[in-house]
Amino acid sequence: MSVRQRHAVVAGAGIGGLTAALALSRQGWKVTVCERAEGPAAVGAGIVLAPNALRAFEAIGFDPAPGTGSAPAMAMGLRRPGGGRLSRADPAALAARFGRTPLALHRSALTAALAAGLPEGALRYGAAVTAVDEGDGRAVVRTASGDLTADAVIAADGIHSPLRRRHFPHHPGLRYSGETAWRTVLPAGAAPAGIAAAETWGRGERFGTVPLADGGLYAYATAVVPEGYRPADVRTELLRRFGTWHHPVPALLERIDPGQVLQHDLYDLAARLPRLHHGRIAWIGDAAHAMTPNLGQGGCQAVEDAVVLAHLLAGPDVPAALAAYTRARLARTDAIRVRARRAGRVAALRHPLAVAARDLAFRAVPAGASLRALDDLFNGFTLPGPNGAGGNVRRAQGR
């Protein structure tokens, strides 16, 4: 007697959703990814895959590097608006401690590579998931293009997750961090040569640059502003805020295409969810634990979620696997969410005395201590045992 192939429906074709679909497909699941957008995003920004995310990808046999060009060894330095150093980047030390350096690439390149690994027809655009109803041992997924029956549903439907709001109606939802962010990617050859990965901190403002594997440059800026603030002229606004900062910031601002600049207010979850599953639904990524980008871990934790969830779903009992997923992931992701919030408060300081004290403290921290502070992030990826905690835990560490 043949065994019925299990079916997973993934709501959302972002990095977390596509990673989960790829991982489950490679385990023999039938997967259907339902994306509300009508097609792949035409614009986007960069993403930095930290060592923990790269190890998670390794666990499912996916390599994000091919086809992205020659990836530069990356470590993030920290500067002041006048150019003075608060901390120096040391890619060699980072690689020695964690086994590799982060990989920076365009988000669209990563999602395209993940989607290319899925079976033909698995990815459906214009098919937003509107509801999930529990059936007789399976779930009925309501979508804009028809109903689907699934053994497991993965809610990767983003920071404003409709499925999260529907199934956790008493959760307080999102909290505005007080900052907005502008992000863009300059294609290869459009930016001055030799720009390193660095972030510059001013008073309530930040500017960052990250060279991408394909030769492009990811540039971003943040500012403390009222929620919903939208300047009429993006270039003028950015030049007003950052035009007198150190090289190469003014030159980059002159070269950006305002039509390719994304602006988003920065939010995180006001409180952690009581659990990361409900019935046959599991939440991953921003839908599960939206966090501010101050640690660069939002996308990385989505990748970890997806890989851990697929690993647990290799077992025969789906409800038990989803409960184990909550046990495996809730504490880690919430701790990182809270840590990112606290880091953002330090970075967004505006009072001159507070900023001076902050900058002095950063200059005084030894390089080794700065690296050790990343241990729980970069060495924190684990594949849990069947119960989601303890027991058969495999940890991939760089040292």
PDB file of C-alpha atoms in Angstrom, residues 11-218:
ATOM      1  CA  ALA A  11       1.873  31.447   3.303  1.00  0.00           C
ATOM      2  CA  GLY A  12       4.451  33.894   1.978  1.00  0.00           C
ATOM      3  CA  ALA A  13       7.348  33.693  -0.474  1.00  0.00           C
ATOM      4  CA  GLY A  14       9.914  35.633   1.503  1.00  0.00           C
ATOM      5  CA  ILE A  15      13.235  34.218   2.646  1.00  0.00           C
ATOM      6  CA  GLY A  16      11.761  32.226   5.535  1.00  0.00           C
ATOM      7  CA  GLY A  17       8.850  30.801   3.563  1.00  0.00           C
ATOM      8  CA  LEU A  18      10.984  29.768   0.608  1.00  0.00           C
ATOM      9  CA  THR A  19      13.617  28.220   2.882  1.00  0.00           C
ATOM     10  CA  ALA A  20      10.945  26.168   4.661  1.00  0.00           C
ATOM     11  CA  ALA A  21       9.456  25.059   1.353  1.00  0.00           C
ATOM     12  CA  LEU A  22      12.845  24.035  -0.027  1.00  0.00           C
ATOM     13  CA  ALA A  23      13.782  22.144   3.139  1.00  0.00           C
ATOM     14  CA  LEU A  24      10.478  20.257   3.246  1.00  0.00           C
ATOM     15  CA  SER A  25      10.573  19.506  -0.472  1.00  0.00           C
ATOM     16  CA  ARG A  26      13.983  17.911  -0.033  1.00  0.00           C
ATOM     17  CA  GLN A  27      12.487  15.725   2.710  1.00  0.00           C
ATOM     18  CA  GLY A  28       9.812  14.415   0.362  1.00  0.00           C
ATOM     19  CA  TRP A  29       6.932  16.717   1.251  1.00  0.00           C
ATOM     20  CA  LYS A  30       4.711  18.199  -1.414  1.00  0.00           C
ATOM     21  CA  VAL A  31       4.906  21.972  -0.974  1.00  0.00           C
ATOM     22  CA  THR A  32       2.749  24.838  -2.174  1.00  0.00           C
ATOM     23  CA  VAL A  33       3.928  28.388  -1.563  1.00  0.00           C
ATOM     24  CA  CYS A  34       1.126  30.957  -1.711  1.00  0.00           C
ATOM     25  CA  GLU A  35       2.292  34.538  -2.204  1.00  0.00           C
ATOM     26  CA  ARG A  36      -0.044  37.523  -2.151  1.00  0.00           C
ATOM     27  CA  ALA A  37       2.072  39.566  -4.596  1.00  0.00           C
ATOM     28  CA  GLU A  38       1.492  39.118  -8.323  1.00  0.00           C
ATOM     29  CA  GLY A  39       5.141  38.323  -8.989  1.00  0.00           C
ATOM     30  CA  PRO A  40       8.694  38.601  -7.648  1.00  0.00           C
ATOM     31  CA  ALA A  41       9.527  41.997  -6.168  1.00  0.00           C
ATOM     32  CA  ALA A  42      11.054  44.344  -8.729  1.00  0.00           C
ATOM     33  CA  VAL A  43      12.963  46.333  -6.094  1.00  0.00           C
ATOM     34  CA  GLY A  44      14.585  45.286  -2.893  1.00  0.00           C
ATOM     35  CA  ALA A  45      17.526  45.676  -0.613  1.00  0.00           C
ATOM     36  CA  GLY A  46      20.492  43.758   0.639  1.00  0.00           C
ATOM     37  CA  ILE A  47      20.681  41.089   3.305  1.00  0.00           C
ATOM     38  CA  VAL A  48      23.623  39.939   5.390  1.00  0.00           C
ATOM     39  CA  LEU A  49      23.623  36.225   6.119  1.00  0.00           C
ATOM     40  CA  ALA A  50      25.484  35.802   9.395  1.00  0.00           C
ATOM     41  CA  PRO A  51      27.377  32.566  10.193  1.00  0.00           C
ATOM     42  CA  ASN A  52      24.356  31.097  12.000  1.00  0.00           C
ATOM     43  CA  ALA A  53      22.158  31.468   8.901  1.00  0.00           C
ATOM     44  CA  LEU A  54      24.889  30.046   6.668  1.00  0.00           C
ATOM     45  CA  ARG A  55      25.115  26.978   8.927  1.00  0.00           C
ATOM     46  CA  ALA A  56      21.342  26.570   8.799  1.00  0.00           C
ATOM     47  CA  PHE A  57      21.477  26.620   5.004  1.00  0.00           C
ATOM     48  CA  GLU A  58      24.278  24.045   5.112  1.00  0.00           C
ATOM     49  CA  ALA A  59      22.023  21.757   7.155  1.00  0.00           C
ATOM     50  CA  ILE A  60      19.572  21.508   4.231  1.00  0.00           C
ATOM     51  CA  GLY A  61      22.257  21.352   1.548  1.00  0.00           C
ATOM     52  CA  PHE A  62      21.639  24.826   0.149  1.00  0.00           C
ATOM     53  CA  ASP A  63      24.514  27.113  -0.810  1.00  0.00           C
ATOM     54  CA  PRO A  64      23.466  30.758  -1.335  1.00  0.00           C
ATOM     55  CA  ALA A  65      26.834  31.783  -2.778  1.00  0.00           C
ATOM     56  CA  PRO A  66      26.871  30.308  -6.351  1.00  0.00           C
ATOM     57  CA  GLY A  67      25.760  32.797  -8.950  1.00  0.00           C
ATOM     58  CA  THR A  68      26.193  35.774  -6.647  1.00  0.00           C
ATOM     59  CA  GLY A  69      29.728  36.680  -7.691  1.00  0.00           C
ATOM     60  CA  SER A  70      32.863  36.835  -5.587  1.00  0.00           C
ATOM     61  CA  ALA A  71      31.783  37.424  -2.006  1.00  0.00           C
ATOM     62  CA  PRO A  72      34.133  39.760  -0.120  1.00  0.00           C
ATOM     63  CA  ALA A  73      35.164  38.805   3.407  1.00  0.00           C
ATOM     64  CA  MET A  74      32.877  40.949   5.526  1.00  0.00           C
ATOM     65  CA  ALA A  75      32.974  42.439   8.997  1.00  0.00           C
ATOM     66  CA  MET A  76      31.203  45.598  10.103  1.00  0.00           C
ATOM     67  CA  GLY A  77      33.196  48.563  11.427  1.00  0.00           C
ATOM     68  CA  LEU A  78      31.651  51.440  13.365  1.00  0.00           C
ATOM     69  CA  ARG A  79      32.421  55.138  12.805  1.00  0.00           C
ATOM     70  CA  ARG A  80      31.369  58.643  13.853  1.00  0.00           C
ATOM     71  CA  PRO A  81      29.965  61.215  11.374  1.00  0.00           C
ATOM     72  CA  GLY A  82      33.353  62.942  11.178  1.00  0.00           C
ATOM     73  CA  GLY A  83      35.046  59.677  10.241  1.00  0.00           C
ATOM     74  CA  GLY A  84      36.574  58.729  13.586  1.00  0.00           C
ATOM     75  CA  ARG A  85      36.594  55.026  14.426  1.00  0.00           C
ATOM     76  CA  LEU A  86      34.473  53.599  17.221  1.00  0.00           C
ATOM     77  CA  SER A  87      35.367  49.995  16.365  1.00  0.00           C
ATOM     78  CA  ARG A  88      37.375  48.363  13.602  1.00  0.00           C
ATOM     79  CA  ALA A  89      36.333  45.506  11.374  1.00  0.00           C
ATOM     80  CA  ASP A  90      38.563  42.417  11.367  1.00  0.00           C
ATOM     81  CA  PRO A  91      37.286  39.785   8.913  1.00  0.00           C
ATOM     82  CA  ALA A  92      40.174  37.439   9.740  1.00  0.00           C
ATOM     83  CA  ALA A  93      39.343  37.432  13.458  1.00  0.00           C
ATOM     84  CA  LEU A  94      35.662  36.925  12.692  1.00  0.00           C
ATOM     85  CA  ALA A  95      36.437  33.979  10.425  1.00  0.00           C
ATOM     86  CA  ALA A  96      38.819  32.463  12.969  1.00  0.00           C
ATOM     87  CA  ARG A  97      36.215  32.541  15.723  1.00  0.00           C
ATOM     88  CA  PHE A  98      33.104  31.560  13.776  1.00  0.00           C
ATOM     89  CA  GLY A  99      34.496  29.535  10.879  1.00  0.00           C
ATOM     90  CA  ARG A 100      33.375  32.024   8.228  1.00  0.00           C
ATOM     91  CA  THR A 101      32.440  35.645   7.678  1.00  0.00           C
ATOM     92  CA  PRO A 102      28.942  36.881   6.853  1.00  0.00           C
ATOM     93  CA  LEU A 103      27.764  36.798   3.240  1.00  0.00           C
ATOM     94  CA  ALA A 104      26.051  39.918   1.887  1.00  0.00           C
ATOM     95  CA  LEU A 105      23.870  39.696  -1.204  1.00  0.00           C
ATOM     96  CA  HIS A 106      20.792  41.196  -2.785  1.00  0.00           C
ATOM     97  CA  ARG A 107      17.562  39.852  -1.300  1.00  0.00           C
ATOM     98  CA  SER A 108      16.144  39.188  -4.749  1.00  0.00           C
ATOM     99  CA  ALA A 109      19.177  37.042  -5.628  1.00  0.00           C
ATOM    100  CA  LEU A 110      18.628  34.930  -2.516  1.00  0.00           C
ATOM    101  CA  THR A 111      14.892  34.487  -3.025  1.00  0.00           C
ATOM    102  CA  ALA A 112      15.434  33.634  -6.703  1.00  0.00           C
ATOM    103  CA  ALA A 113      17.992  30.974  -5.771  1.00  0.00           C
ATOM    104  CA  LEU A 114      15.648  29.465  -3.191  1.00  0.00           C
ATOM    105  CA  ALA A 115      12.687  29.504  -5.577  1.00  0.00           C
ATOM    106  CA  ALA A 116      14.768  27.850  -8.308  1.00  0.00           C
ATOM    107  CA  GLY A 117      15.208  24.825  -6.060  1.00  0.00           C
ATOM    108  CA  LEU A 118      11.461  24.205  -5.692  1.00  0.00           C
ATOM    109  CA  PRO A 119       9.496  21.759  -7.845  1.00  0.00           C
ATOM    110  CA  GLU A 120       7.772  23.223 -10.867  1.00  0.00           C
ATOM    111  CA  GLY A 121       4.427  24.764  -9.970  1.00  0.00           C
ATOM    112  CA  ALA A 122       5.112  24.895  -6.225  1.00  0.00           C
ATOM    113  CA  LEU A 123       5.195  28.696  -6.115  1.00  0.00           C
ATOM    114  CA  ARG A 124       1.896  30.493  -6.731  1.00  0.00           C
ATOM    115  CA  TYR A 125       1.712  34.274  -7.020  1.00  0.00           C
ATOM    116  CA  GLY A 126      -1.494  36.255  -6.519  1.00  0.00           C
ATOM    117  CA  ALA A 127      -2.684  33.622  -4.056  1.00  0.00           C
ATOM    118  CA  ALA A 128      -2.877  35.292  -0.635  1.00  0.00           C
ATOM    119  CA  VAL A 129      -3.824  32.997   2.228  1.00  0.00           C
ATOM    120  CA  THR A 130      -6.930  34.477   3.850  1.00  0.00           C
ATOM    121  CA  ALA A 131      -7.737  31.870   6.514  1.00  0.00           C
ATOM    122  CA  VAL A 132      -6.869  28.412   7.803  1.00  0.00           C
ATOM    123  CA  ASP A 133      -9.579  26.115   9.147  1.00  0.00           C
ATOM    124  CA  GLU A 134      -8.937  22.889  11.015  1.00  0.00           C
ATOM    125  CA  GLY A 135     -10.392  19.780   9.355  1.00  0.00           C
ATOM    126  CA  ASP A 136     -10.419  16.064  10.130  1.00  0.00           C
ATOM    127  CA  GLY A 137      -6.749  15.620  10.890  1.00  0.00           C
ATOM    128  CA  ARG A 138      -5.750  18.165   8.231  1.00  0.00           C
ATOM    129  CA  ALA A 139      -6.072  21.892   7.621  1.00  0.00           C
ATOM    130  CA  VAL A 140      -8.097  23.663   4.955  1.00  0.00           C
ATOM    131  CA  VAL A 141      -6.229  26.686   3.630  1.00  0.00           C
ATOM    132  CA  ARG A 142      -8.372  29.411   2.084  1.00  0.00           C
ATOM    133  CA  THR A 143      -6.561  31.351  -0.647  1.00  0.00           C
ATOM    134  CA  ALA A 144      -7.478  33.957  -3.212  1.00  0.00           C
ATOM    135  CA  SER A 145      -7.192  31.300  -5.913  1.00  0.00           C
ATOM    136  CA  GLY A 146      -9.045  28.451  -4.168  1.00  0.00           C
ATOM    137  CA  ASP A 147      -8.871  26.129  -1.170  1.00  0.00           C
ATOM    138  CA  LEU A 148      -6.021  23.740  -0.386  1.00  0.00           C
ATOM    139  CA  THR A 149      -5.830  20.842   2.043  1.00  0.00           C
ATOM    140  CA  ALA A 150      -2.635  20.583   4.057  1.00  0.00           C
ATOM    141  CA  ASP A 151      -1.018  18.462   6.734  1.00  0.00           C
ATOM    142  CA  ALA A 152       0.944  21.499   7.928  1.00  0.00           C
ATOM    143  CA  VAL A 153       0.640  25.231   7.299  1.00  0.00           C
ATOM    144  CA  ILE A 154       3.627  27.543   7.641  1.00  0.00           C
ATOM    145  CA  ALA A 155       2.721  31.160   8.297  1.00  0.00           C
ATOM    146  CA  ALA A 156       5.545  33.154   6.756  1.00  0.00           C
ATOM    147  CA  ASP A 157       3.236  36.032   5.894  1.00  0.00           C
ATOM    148  CA  GLY A 158       5.391  38.836   7.210  1.00  0.00           C
ATOM    149  CA  ILE A 159       5.469  41.468   9.893  1.00  0.00           C
ATOM    150  CA  HIS A 160       1.770  42.319   9.487  1.00  0.00           C
ATOM    151  CA  SER A 161       0.823  38.604   9.423  1.00  0.00           C
ATOM    152  CA  PRO A 162      -2.941  38.258   8.945  1.00  0.00           C
ATOM    153  CA  LEU A 163      -2.723  34.702  10.284  1.00  0.00           C
ATOM    154  CA  ARG A 164      -1.027  35.918  13.464  1.00  0.00           C
ATOM    155  CA  ARG A 165      -3.749  38.510  14.044  1.00  0.00           C
ATOM    156  CA  ARG A 166      -6.478  35.939  13.376  1.00  0.00           C
ATOM    157  CA  HIS A 167      -5.167  33.243  15.709  1.00  0.00           C
ATOM    158  CA  PHE A 168      -3.702  35.491  18.439  1.00  0.00           C
ATOM    159  CA  PRO A 169      -6.404  38.184  18.616  1.00  0.00           C
ATOM    160  CA  HIS A 170      -5.415  39.375  22.111  1.00  0.00           C
ATOM    161  CA  HIS A 171      -1.741  39.900  21.308  1.00  0.00           C
ATOM    162  CA  PRO A 172      -0.794  43.619  21.380  1.00  0.00           C
ATOM    163  CA  GLY A 173       0.738  43.435  17.909  1.00  0.00           C
ATOM    164  CA  LEU A 174       3.495  45.708  16.676  1.00  0.00           C
ATOM    165  CA  ARG A 175       5.435  48.484  18.422  1.00  0.00           C
ATOM    166  CA  TYR A 176       6.948  51.425  16.543  1.00  0.00           C
ATOM    167  CA  SER A 177      10.636  51.685  17.385  1.00  0.00           C
ATOM    168  CA  GLY A 178      10.785  55.454  16.833  1.00  0.00           C
ATOM    169  CA  GLU A 179      12.949  55.135  13.724  1.00  0.00           C
ATOM    170  CA  THR A 180      12.394  55.008   9.998  1.00  0.00           C
ATOM    171  CA  ALA A 181      14.827  53.432   7.518  1.00  0.00           C
ATOM    172  CA  TRP A 182      15.797  54.175   3.918  1.00  0.00           C
ATOM    173  CA  ARG A 183      17.411  51.352   1.922  1.00  0.00           C
ATOM    174  CA  THR A 184      18.716  51.014  -1.604  1.00  0.00           C
ATOM    175  CA  VAL A 185      21.173  49.014  -3.698  1.00  0.00           C
ATOM    176  CA  LEU A 186      23.617  50.684  -6.073  1.00  0.00           C
ATOM    177  CA  PRO A 187      24.517  48.316  -8.918  1.00  0.00           C
ATOM    178  CA  ALA A 188      28.086  47.272  -9.643  1.00  0.00           C
ATOM    179  CA  GLY A 189      30.107  50.231 -10.906  1.00  0.00           C
ATOM    180  CA  ALA A 190      27.682  52.860  -9.627  1.00  0.00           C
ATOM    181  CA  ALA A 191      29.441  53.435  -6.299  1.00  0.00           C
ATOM    182  CA  PRO A 192      33.001  54.628  -5.641  1.00  0.00           C
ATOM    183  CA  ALA A 193      35.487  51.760  -5.445  1.00  0.00           C
ATOM    184  CA  GLY A 194      36.885  50.413  -2.212  1.00  0.00           C
ATOM    185  CA  ILE A 195      33.944  51.048   0.097  1.00  0.00           C
ATOM    186  CA  ALA A 196      34.012  48.751   3.112  1.00  0.00           C
ATOM    187  CA  ALA A 197      31.214  47.396   5.258  1.00  0.00           C
ATOM    188  CA  ALA A 198      30.674  50.034   7.921  1.00  0.00           C
ATOM    189  CA  GLU A 199      28.014  51.765   9.941  1.00  0.00           C
ATOM    190  CA  THR A 200      28.224  55.366  11.138  1.00  0.00           C
ATOM    191  CA  TRP A 201      26.358  56.559  14.222  1.00  0.00           C
ATOM    192  CA  GLY A 202      25.366  60.160  14.781  1.00  0.00           C
ATOM    193  CA  ARG A 203      22.752  61.675  17.064  1.00  0.00           C
ATOM    194  CA  GLY A 204      19.552  59.776  16.334  1.00  0.00           C
ATOM    195  CA  GLU A 205      20.790  58.982  12.809  1.00  0.00           C
ATOM    196  CA  ARG A 206      22.774  56.158  11.225  1.00  0.00           C
ATOM    197  CA  PHE A 207      24.227  55.413   7.798  1.00  0.00           C
ATOM    198  CA  GLY A 208      25.516  52.039   6.645  1.00  0.00           C
ATOM    199  CA  THR A 209      27.256  50.519   3.638  1.00  0.00           C
ATOM    200  CA  VAL A 210      27.633  46.835   2.779  1.00  0.00           C
ATOM    201  CA  PRO A 211      29.406  45.590  -0.391  1.00  0.00           C
ATOM    202  CA  LEU A 212      27.378  42.805  -1.998  1.00  0.00           C
ATOM    203  CA  ALA A 213      28.636  39.587  -3.526  1.00  0.00           C
ATOM    204  CA  ASP A 214      27.610  40.666  -7.045  1.00  0.00           C
ATOM    205  CA  GLY A 215      29.663  43.883  -6.882  1.00  0.00           C
ATOM    206  CA  GLY A 216      26.768  46.131  -5.915  1.00  0.00           C
ATOM    207  CA  LEU A 217      26.551  48.190  -2.753  1.00  0.00           C
ATOM    208  CA  TYR A 218      23.773  48.069  -0.201  1.00  0.00           C
TER     209      TYR A 218
END
